[in-house]
Short mmCIF file of C-alpha atoms and ligand atoms in Angstrom, two decimals:
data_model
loop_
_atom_site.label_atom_id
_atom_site.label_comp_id
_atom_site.label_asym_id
_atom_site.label_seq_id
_atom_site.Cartn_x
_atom_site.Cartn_y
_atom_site.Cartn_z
CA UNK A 21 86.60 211.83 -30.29
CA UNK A 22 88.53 208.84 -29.73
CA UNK A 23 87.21 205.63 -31.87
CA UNK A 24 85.69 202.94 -30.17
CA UNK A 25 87.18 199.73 -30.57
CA UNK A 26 85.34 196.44 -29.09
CA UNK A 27 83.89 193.90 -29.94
CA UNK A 28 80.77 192.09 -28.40
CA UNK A 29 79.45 188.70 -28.91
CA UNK A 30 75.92 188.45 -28.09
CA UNK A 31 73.50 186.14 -26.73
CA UNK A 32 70.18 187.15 -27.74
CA UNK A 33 67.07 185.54 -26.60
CA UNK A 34 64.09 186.59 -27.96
CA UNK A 35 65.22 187.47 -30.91
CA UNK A 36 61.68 186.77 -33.06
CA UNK A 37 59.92 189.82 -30.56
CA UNK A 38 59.41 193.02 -30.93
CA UNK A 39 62.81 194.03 -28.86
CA UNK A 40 64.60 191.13 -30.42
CA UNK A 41 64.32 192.62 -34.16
CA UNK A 42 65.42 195.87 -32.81
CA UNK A 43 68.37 194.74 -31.29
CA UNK A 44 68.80 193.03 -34.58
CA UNK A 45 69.07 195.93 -36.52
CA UNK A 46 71.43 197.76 -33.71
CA UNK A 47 73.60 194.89 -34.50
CA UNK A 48 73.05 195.26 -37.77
CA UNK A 49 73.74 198.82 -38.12
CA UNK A 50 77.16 198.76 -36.17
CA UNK A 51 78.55 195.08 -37.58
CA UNK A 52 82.25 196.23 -36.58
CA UNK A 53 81.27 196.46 -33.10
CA UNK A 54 78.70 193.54 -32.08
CA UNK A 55 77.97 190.37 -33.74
CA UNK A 56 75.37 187.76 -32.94
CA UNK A 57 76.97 184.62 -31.44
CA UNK A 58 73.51 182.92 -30.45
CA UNK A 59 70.08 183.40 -30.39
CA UNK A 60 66.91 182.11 -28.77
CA UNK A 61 63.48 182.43 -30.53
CA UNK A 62 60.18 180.90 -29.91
CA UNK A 63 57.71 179.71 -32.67
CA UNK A 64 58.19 182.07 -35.43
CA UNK A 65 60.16 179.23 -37.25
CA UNK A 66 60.79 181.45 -40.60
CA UNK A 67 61.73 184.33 -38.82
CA UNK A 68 64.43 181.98 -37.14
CA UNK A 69 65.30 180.83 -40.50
CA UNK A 70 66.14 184.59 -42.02
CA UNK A 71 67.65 185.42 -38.58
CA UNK A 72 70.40 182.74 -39.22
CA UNK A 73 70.82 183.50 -42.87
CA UNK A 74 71.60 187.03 -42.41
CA UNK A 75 73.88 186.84 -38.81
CA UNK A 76 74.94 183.17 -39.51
CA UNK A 77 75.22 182.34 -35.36
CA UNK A 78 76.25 179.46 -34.08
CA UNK A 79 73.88 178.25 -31.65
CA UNK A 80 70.05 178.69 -31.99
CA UNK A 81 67.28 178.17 -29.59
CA UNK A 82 63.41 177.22 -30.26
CA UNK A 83 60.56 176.18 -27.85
CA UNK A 84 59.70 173.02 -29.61
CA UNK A 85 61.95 169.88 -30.32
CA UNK A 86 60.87 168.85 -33.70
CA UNK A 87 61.72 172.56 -34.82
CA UNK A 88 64.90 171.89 -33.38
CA UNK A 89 65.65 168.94 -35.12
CA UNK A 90 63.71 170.33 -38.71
CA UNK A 91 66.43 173.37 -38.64
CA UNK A 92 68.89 171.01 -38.26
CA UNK A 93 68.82 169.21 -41.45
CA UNK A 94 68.54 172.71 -42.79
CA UNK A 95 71.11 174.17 -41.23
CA UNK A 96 74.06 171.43 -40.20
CA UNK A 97 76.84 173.66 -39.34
CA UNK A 98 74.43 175.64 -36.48
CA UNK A 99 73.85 173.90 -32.86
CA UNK A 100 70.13 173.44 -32.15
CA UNK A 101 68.70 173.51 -28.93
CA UNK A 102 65.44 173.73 -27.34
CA UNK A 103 62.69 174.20 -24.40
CA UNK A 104 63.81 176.11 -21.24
CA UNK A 105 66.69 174.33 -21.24
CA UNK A 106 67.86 175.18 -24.33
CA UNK A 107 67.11 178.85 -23.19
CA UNK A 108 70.16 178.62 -20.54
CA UNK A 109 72.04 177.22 -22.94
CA UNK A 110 71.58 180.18 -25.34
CA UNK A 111 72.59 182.51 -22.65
CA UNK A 112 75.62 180.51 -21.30
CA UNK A 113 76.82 180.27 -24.95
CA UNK A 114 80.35 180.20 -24.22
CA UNK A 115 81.78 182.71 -26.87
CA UNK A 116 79.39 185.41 -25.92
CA UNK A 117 79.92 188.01 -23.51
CA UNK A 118 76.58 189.80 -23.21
CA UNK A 119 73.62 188.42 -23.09
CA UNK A 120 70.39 191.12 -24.42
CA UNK A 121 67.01 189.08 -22.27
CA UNK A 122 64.34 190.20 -24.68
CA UNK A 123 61.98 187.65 -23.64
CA UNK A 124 58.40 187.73 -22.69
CA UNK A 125 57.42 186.97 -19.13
CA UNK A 126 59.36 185.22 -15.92
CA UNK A 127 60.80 182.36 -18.24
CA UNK A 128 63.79 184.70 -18.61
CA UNK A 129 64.44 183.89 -15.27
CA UNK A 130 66.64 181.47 -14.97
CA UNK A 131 68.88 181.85 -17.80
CA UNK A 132 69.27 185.72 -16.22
CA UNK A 133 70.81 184.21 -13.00
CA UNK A 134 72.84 181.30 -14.94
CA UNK A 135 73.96 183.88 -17.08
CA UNK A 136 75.32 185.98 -14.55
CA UNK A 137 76.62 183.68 -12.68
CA UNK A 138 78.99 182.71 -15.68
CA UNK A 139 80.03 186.56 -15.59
CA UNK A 140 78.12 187.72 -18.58
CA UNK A 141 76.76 190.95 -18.80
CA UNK A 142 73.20 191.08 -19.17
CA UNK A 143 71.36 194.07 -20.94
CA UNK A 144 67.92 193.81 -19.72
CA UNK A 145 64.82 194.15 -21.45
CA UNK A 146 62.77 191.44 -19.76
CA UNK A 147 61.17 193.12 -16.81
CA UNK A 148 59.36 190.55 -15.33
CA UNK A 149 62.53 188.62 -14.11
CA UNK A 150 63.27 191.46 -11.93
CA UNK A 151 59.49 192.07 -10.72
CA UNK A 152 59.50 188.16 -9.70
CA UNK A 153 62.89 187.79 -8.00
CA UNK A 154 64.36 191.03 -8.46
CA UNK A 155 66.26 190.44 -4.66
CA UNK A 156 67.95 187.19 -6.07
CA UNK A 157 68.94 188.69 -9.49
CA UNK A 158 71.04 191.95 -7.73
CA UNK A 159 72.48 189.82 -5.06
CA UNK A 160 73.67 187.71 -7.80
CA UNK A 161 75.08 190.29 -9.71
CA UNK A 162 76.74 192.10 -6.99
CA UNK A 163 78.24 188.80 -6.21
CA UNK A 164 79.45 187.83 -9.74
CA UNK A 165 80.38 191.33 -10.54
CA UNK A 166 78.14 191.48 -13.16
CA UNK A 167 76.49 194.87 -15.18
CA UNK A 168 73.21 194.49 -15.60
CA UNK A 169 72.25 197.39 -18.38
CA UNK A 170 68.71 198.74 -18.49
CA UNK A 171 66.93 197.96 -21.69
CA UNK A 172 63.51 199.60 -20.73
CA UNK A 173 63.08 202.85 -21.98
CA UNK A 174 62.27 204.87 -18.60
CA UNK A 175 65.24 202.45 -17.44
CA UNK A 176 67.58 203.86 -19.04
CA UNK A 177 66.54 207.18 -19.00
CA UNK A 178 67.07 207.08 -15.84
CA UNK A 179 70.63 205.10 -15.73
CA UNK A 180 71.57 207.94 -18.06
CA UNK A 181 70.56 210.82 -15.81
CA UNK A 182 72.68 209.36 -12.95
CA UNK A 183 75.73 208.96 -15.17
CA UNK A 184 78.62 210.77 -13.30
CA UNK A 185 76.71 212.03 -10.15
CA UNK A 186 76.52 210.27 -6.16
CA UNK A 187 73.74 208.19 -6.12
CA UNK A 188 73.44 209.68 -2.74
CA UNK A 189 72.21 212.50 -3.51
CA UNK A 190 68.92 210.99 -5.52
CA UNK A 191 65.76 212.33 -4.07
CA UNK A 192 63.35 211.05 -6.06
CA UNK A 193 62.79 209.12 -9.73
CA UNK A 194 60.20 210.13 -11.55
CA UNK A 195 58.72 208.08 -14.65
CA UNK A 196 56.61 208.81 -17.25
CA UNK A 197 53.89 207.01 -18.29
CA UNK A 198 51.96 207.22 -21.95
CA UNK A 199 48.78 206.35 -20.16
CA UNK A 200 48.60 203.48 -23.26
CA UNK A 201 45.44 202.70 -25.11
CA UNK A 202 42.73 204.03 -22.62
CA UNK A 203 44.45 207.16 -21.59
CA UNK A 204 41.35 209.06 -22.44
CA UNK A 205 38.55 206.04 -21.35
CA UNK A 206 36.54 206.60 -18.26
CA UNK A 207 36.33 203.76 -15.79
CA UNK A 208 33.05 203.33 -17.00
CA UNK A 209 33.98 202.68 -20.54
CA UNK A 210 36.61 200.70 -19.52
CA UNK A 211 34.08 197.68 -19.13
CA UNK A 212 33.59 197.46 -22.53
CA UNK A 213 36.75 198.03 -24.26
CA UNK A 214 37.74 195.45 -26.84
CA UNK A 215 41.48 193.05 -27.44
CA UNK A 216 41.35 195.17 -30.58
CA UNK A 217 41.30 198.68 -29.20
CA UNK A 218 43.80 197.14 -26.09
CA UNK A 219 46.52 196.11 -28.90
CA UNK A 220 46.44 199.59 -30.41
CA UNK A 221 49.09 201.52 -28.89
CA UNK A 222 48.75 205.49 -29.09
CA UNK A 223 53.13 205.49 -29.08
CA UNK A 224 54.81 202.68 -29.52
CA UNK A 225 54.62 199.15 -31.76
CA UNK A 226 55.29 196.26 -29.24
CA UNK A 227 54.71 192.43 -28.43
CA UNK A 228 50.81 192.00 -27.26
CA UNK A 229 51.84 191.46 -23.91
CA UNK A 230 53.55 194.58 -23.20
CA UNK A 231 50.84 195.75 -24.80
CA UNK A 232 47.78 195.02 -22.91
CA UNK A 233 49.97 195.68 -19.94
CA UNK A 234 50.43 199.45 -21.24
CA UNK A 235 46.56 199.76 -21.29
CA UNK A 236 46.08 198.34 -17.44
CA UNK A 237 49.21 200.81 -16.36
CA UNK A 238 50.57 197.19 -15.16
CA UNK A 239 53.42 197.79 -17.49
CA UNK A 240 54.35 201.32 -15.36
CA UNK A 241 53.55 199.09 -12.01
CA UNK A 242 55.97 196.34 -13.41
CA UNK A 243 58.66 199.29 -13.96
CA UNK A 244 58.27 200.65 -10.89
CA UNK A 245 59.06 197.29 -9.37
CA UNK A 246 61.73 196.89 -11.65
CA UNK A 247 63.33 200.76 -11.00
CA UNK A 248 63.38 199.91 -7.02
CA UNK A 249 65.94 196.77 -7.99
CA UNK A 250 67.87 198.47 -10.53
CA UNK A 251 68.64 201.89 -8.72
CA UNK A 252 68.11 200.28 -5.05
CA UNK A 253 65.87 202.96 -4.71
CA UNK A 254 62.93 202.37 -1.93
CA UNK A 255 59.19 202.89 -3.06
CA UNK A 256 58.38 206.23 -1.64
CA UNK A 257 60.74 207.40 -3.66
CA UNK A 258 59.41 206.25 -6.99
CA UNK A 259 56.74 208.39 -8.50
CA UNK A 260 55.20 208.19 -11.65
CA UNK A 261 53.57 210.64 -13.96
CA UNK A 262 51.37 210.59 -17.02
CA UNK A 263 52.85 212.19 -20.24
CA UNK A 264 51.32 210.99 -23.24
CA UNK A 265 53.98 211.97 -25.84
CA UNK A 266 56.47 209.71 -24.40
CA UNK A 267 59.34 212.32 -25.34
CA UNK A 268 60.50 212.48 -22.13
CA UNK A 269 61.51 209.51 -21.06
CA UNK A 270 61.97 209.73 -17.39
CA UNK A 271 63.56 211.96 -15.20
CA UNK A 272 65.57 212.50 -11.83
CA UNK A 273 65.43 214.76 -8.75
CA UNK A 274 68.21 215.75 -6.42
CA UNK A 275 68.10 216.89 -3.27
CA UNK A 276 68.45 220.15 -4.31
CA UNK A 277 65.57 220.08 -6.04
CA UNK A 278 67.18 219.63 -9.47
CA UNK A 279 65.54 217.38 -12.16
CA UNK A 280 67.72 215.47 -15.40
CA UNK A 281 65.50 214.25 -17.60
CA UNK A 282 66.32 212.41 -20.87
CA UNK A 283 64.72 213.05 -24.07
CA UNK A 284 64.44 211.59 -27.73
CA UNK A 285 61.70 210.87 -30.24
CA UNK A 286 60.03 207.20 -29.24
CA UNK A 287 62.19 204.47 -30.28
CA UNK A 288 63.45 201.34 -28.42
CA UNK A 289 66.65 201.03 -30.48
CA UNK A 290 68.11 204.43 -28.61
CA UNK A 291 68.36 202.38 -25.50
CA UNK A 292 69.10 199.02 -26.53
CA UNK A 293 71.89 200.68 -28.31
CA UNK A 294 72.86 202.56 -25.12
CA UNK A 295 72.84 199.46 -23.16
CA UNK A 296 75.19 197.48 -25.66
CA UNK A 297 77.90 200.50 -26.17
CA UNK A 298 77.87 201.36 -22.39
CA UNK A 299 79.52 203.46 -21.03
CA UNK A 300 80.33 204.86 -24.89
CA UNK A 301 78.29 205.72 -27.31
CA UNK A 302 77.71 204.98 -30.90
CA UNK A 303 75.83 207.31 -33.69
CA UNK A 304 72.42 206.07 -34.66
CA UNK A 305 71.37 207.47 -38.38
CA UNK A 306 67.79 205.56 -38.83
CA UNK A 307 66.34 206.64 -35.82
CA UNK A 308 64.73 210.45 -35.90
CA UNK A 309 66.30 213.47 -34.79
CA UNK A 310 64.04 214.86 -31.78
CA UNK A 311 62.77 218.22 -33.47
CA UNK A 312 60.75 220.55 -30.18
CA UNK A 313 59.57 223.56 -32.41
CA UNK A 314 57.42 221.01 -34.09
CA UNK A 315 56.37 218.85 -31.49
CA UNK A 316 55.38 222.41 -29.68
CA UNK A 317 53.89 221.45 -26.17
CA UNK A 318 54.43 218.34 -23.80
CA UNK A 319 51.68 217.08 -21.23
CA UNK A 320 51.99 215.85 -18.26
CA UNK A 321 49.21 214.78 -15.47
CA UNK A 322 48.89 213.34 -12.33
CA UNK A 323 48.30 209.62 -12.10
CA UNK A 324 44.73 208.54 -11.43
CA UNK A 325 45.40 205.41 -9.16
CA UNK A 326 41.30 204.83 -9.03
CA UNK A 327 40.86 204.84 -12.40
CA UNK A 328 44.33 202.18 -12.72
CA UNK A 329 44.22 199.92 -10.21
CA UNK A 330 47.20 197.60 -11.18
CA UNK A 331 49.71 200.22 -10.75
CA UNK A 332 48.45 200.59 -7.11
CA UNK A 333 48.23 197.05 -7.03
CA UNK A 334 51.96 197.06 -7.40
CA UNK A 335 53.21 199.48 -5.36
CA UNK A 336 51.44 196.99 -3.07
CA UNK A 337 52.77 194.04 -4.36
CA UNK A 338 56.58 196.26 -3.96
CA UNK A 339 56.63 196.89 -0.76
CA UNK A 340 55.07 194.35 1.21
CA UNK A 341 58.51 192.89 -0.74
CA UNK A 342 59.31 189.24 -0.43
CA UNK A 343 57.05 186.76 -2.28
CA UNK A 344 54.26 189.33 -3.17
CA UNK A 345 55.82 190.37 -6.62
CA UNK A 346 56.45 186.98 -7.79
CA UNK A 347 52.80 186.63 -7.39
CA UNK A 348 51.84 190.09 -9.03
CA UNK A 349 53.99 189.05 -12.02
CA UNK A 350 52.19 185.44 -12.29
CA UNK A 351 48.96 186.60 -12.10
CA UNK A 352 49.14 189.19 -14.40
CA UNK A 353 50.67 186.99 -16.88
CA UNK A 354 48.28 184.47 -16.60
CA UNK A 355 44.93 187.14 -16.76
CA UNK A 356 46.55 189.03 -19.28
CA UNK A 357 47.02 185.80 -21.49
CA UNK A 358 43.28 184.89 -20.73
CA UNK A 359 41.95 188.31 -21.91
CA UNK A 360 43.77 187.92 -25.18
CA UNK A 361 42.57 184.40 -25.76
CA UNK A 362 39.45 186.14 -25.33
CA UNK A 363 38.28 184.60 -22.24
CA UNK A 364 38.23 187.39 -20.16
CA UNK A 365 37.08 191.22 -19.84
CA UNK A 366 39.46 194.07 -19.46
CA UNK A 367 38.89 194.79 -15.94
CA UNK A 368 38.46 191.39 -15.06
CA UNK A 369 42.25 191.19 -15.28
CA UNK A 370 43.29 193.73 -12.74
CA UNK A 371 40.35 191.80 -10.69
CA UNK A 372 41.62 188.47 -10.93
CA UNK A 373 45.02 189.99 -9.62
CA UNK A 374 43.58 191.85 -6.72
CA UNK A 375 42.31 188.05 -5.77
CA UNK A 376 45.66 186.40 -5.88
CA UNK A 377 47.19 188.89 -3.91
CA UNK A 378 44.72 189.05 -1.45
CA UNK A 379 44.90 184.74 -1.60
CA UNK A 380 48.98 185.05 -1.09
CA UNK A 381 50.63 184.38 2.44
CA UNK A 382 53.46 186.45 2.16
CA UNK A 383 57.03 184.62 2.19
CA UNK A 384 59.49 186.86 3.44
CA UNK A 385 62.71 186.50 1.58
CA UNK A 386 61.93 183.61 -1.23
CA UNK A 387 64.66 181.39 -2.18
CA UNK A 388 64.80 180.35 -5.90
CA UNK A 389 62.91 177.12 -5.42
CA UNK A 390 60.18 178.98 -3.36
CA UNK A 391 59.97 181.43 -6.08
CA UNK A 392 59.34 178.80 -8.80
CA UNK A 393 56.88 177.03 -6.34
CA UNK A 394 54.94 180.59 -5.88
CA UNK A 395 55.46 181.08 -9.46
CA UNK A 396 53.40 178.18 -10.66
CA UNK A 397 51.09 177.74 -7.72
CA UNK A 398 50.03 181.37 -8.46
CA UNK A 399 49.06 180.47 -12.39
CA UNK A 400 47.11 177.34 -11.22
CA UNK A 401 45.05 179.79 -8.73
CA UNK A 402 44.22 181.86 -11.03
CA UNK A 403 43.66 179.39 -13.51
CA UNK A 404 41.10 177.77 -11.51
CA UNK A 405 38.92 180.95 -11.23
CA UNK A 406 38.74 180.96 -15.60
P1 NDP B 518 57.33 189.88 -27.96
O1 NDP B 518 56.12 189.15 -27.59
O2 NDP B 518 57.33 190.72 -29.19
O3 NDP B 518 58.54 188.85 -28.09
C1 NDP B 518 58.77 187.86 -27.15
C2 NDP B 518 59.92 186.97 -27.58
O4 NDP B 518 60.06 185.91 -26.64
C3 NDP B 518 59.71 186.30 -28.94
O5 NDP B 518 60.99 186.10 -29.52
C4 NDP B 518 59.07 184.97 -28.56
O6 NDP B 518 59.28 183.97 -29.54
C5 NDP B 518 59.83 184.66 -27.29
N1 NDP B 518 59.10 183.83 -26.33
C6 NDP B 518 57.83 184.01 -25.90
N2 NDP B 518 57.51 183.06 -25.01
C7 NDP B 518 58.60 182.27 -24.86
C8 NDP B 518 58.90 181.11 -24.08
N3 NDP B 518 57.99 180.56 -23.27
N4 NDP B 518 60.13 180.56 -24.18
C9 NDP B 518 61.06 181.10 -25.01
N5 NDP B 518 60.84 182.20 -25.76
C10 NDP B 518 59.63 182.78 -25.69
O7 NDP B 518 57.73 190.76 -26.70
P2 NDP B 518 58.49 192.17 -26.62
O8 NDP B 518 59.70 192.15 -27.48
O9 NDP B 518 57.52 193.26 -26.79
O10 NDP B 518 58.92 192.19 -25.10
C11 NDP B 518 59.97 191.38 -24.59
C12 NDP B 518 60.32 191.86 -23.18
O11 NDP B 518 60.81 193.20 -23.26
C13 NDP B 518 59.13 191.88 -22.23
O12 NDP B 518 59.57 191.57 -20.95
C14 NDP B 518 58.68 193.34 -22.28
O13 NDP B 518 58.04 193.75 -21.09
C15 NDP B 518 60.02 194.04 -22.44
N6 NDP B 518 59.94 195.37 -23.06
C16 NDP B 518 59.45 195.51 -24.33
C17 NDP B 518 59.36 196.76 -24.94
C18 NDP B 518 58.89 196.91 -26.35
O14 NDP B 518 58.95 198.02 -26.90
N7 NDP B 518 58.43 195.86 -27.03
C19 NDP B 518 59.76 197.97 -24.21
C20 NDP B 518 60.32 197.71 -22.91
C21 NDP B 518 60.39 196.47 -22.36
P3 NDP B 518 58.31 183.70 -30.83
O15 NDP B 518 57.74 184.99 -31.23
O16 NDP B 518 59.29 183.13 -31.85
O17 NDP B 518 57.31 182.68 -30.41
MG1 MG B 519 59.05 201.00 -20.54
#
């Protein structure tokens, strides 16, 4: 095999999250190959701290200003930024070539589309940039000639079964879906369920967001979303299916009635490892061997779109197309928040969603500023029925 040689500066933002750390220890597994240039984190000041002790980056992002300025005296030879701005900033960081977005929510937004702009690649983790303006983000990165690498598991499952064949010939994509916490809950029980029992994941350790959005199948409606801009691929032509021992990851059919699927034990660092040695591959000792004697059987069922309403909600959302997404994405964000503040039921957040989409006037092809408008307009809505 001939040895890889590259290496890749990295913008990370996100870095204090879930699929920050990860990519963290990717980078710290293969230190020949990538090294962290910049990063962006939010509150978790003493993570931030260890992050620049161990990588020693130059440029670091935080939410607030004082942080900014507290890290500074502790740190003099880093650059500090902060706020949104200072998100941008982390991404446009000029000696790094590829930015990872492992950020929670549409806030990655805008450094996305500054980033590509600037010609970075972008390996993609925050879904909800491409569920909000997913139309602006692949015109801008056919325009800028610009890779934009799936980070999401079923993602790049399914950018790995179409390596090497004519996109052409896809018939259908098919993802798989853990079900999350309340697989096994009937609607009825659903009414009662706790934040507690919502957090607790049957597969996979990740930020609360993701989390709670797992449990309302929003998460699998977000990806569908997401899989229709990545693979241009229209919405009939999207399924999903449950398989609750997420070994599978997700598969593709040809015309011909033939299905790649891609396979490994559950662990995020297989494709945010994929997505940063692209089109290559690197080996990956600390993640688990996928062993099928033992695991034995794998399950799969058909989606009950009664029992989750917020993945029909976004097949919705997807194909009515132009602003409708931008306000799926909003409100969920904002109802999801509420229930884990612990102002709101379960189901009241798929309810709260069905009412902004049902509020929306549907703009047909948003421009960014429209977007941003819908964006916030959407939160305040829903806001106002807390
Ligand atoms: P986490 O909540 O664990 O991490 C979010 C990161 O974003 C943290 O670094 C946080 O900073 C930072 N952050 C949060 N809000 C802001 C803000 N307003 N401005 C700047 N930074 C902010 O999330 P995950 O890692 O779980 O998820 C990140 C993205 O990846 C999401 O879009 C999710 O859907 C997607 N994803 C996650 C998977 C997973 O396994 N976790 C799998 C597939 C996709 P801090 O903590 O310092 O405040
Ligand atoms: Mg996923």
């Amino acid at each position: 095999m001939e040895e890889m040689s590259f290496l890749k500066n990295i913008s990370l933002l996100g870095a204090t999250g879930s699929i920050g750390r990860q990519t963290l220890d990717i980078i710290r597994q293969h230190s020949d190959y990538f090294r962290l240039s910049s990063f962006s984190a939010g509150r978790n000041i003493e993570e931030t701290r260890k992050i620049i002790k161990e990588f020693s980056p130059k440029l670091v992002s935080v939410l607030e200003k004082d942080d900014a300025l507290r890290l500074k005296g502790e740190f003099p030879f880093v650059q500090f930024v902060y706020g949104e701005k200072g998100l941008t900033e982390t991404a446009l960081f000029s000696e790094s070539d590829t930015v990872v977005n492992a950020v929670m929510g549409s806030v990655g937004l805008i450094p996305t589309l500054e980033a590509i702009k600037a010609g970075k690649t972008i390996a993609l983790a925050n879904k909800e940039t491409l569920v909000t303006a997913g139309h602006l983000v692949m015109r801008a990165a056919q325009k800028y000639h610009v890779d934009i690498l799936p980070v999401d598991s079923e993602h790049s499952a399914i950018f790995q079964c179409l390596q090497g064949e004519n996109s052409q010939n896809v018939a259908r994509l098919i993802l798989t879906a853990s079900g999350g916490s309340f697989r096994d809950r009937t609607r009825e029980e659903l009414r009662h369920v706790t934040r507690e029992e919502a957090l607790n994941h049957p597969n996979w350790s990740m930020g609360a967001k993701i989390t709670i959005d797992s449990a309302t199948m929003m998460n699998k409606g977000l990806e569908v979303i997401e899989a229709h801009w990545l693979f241009q691929m229209p919405y009939e032509q999207i399924d999903v299916i449950l398989h609750r021992e997420s070994i599978i990851h997700s598969m593709v059919e040809y015309q011909d009635h033939s299905v790649i699927a891609q396979l490994g034990t559950p662990d995020m660092r297989v494709p945010i490892q994929y997505a940063l040695t692209y089109p290559e591959r690197l080996p990956l000792p600390v993640t688990k061997r996928l062993n099928l004697a033992a695991i034995g059987s794998l399950h799969f069922e058909e989606v009950d779109f009664d029992r989750f309403r917020c993945l029909a909600f976004a097949y919705e959302a997807g194909k009515a197309g132009g602003s409708m997404p931008t306000v799926l994405n909003a409100a969920n964000e904002v109802a999801v928040k509420a229930f884990l503040d612990g102002k709101i039921s379960f189901l009241k957040i798929e309810e709260l969603i069905g009412k902004a989409l049902e509020w929306h006037t549907l703009i047909k092809d948003p421009d960014l500023e429209s977007i941003q408008c819908i964006d916030r307009e959407t939160r305040r809505f829903i806001d106002s029925l807390l």
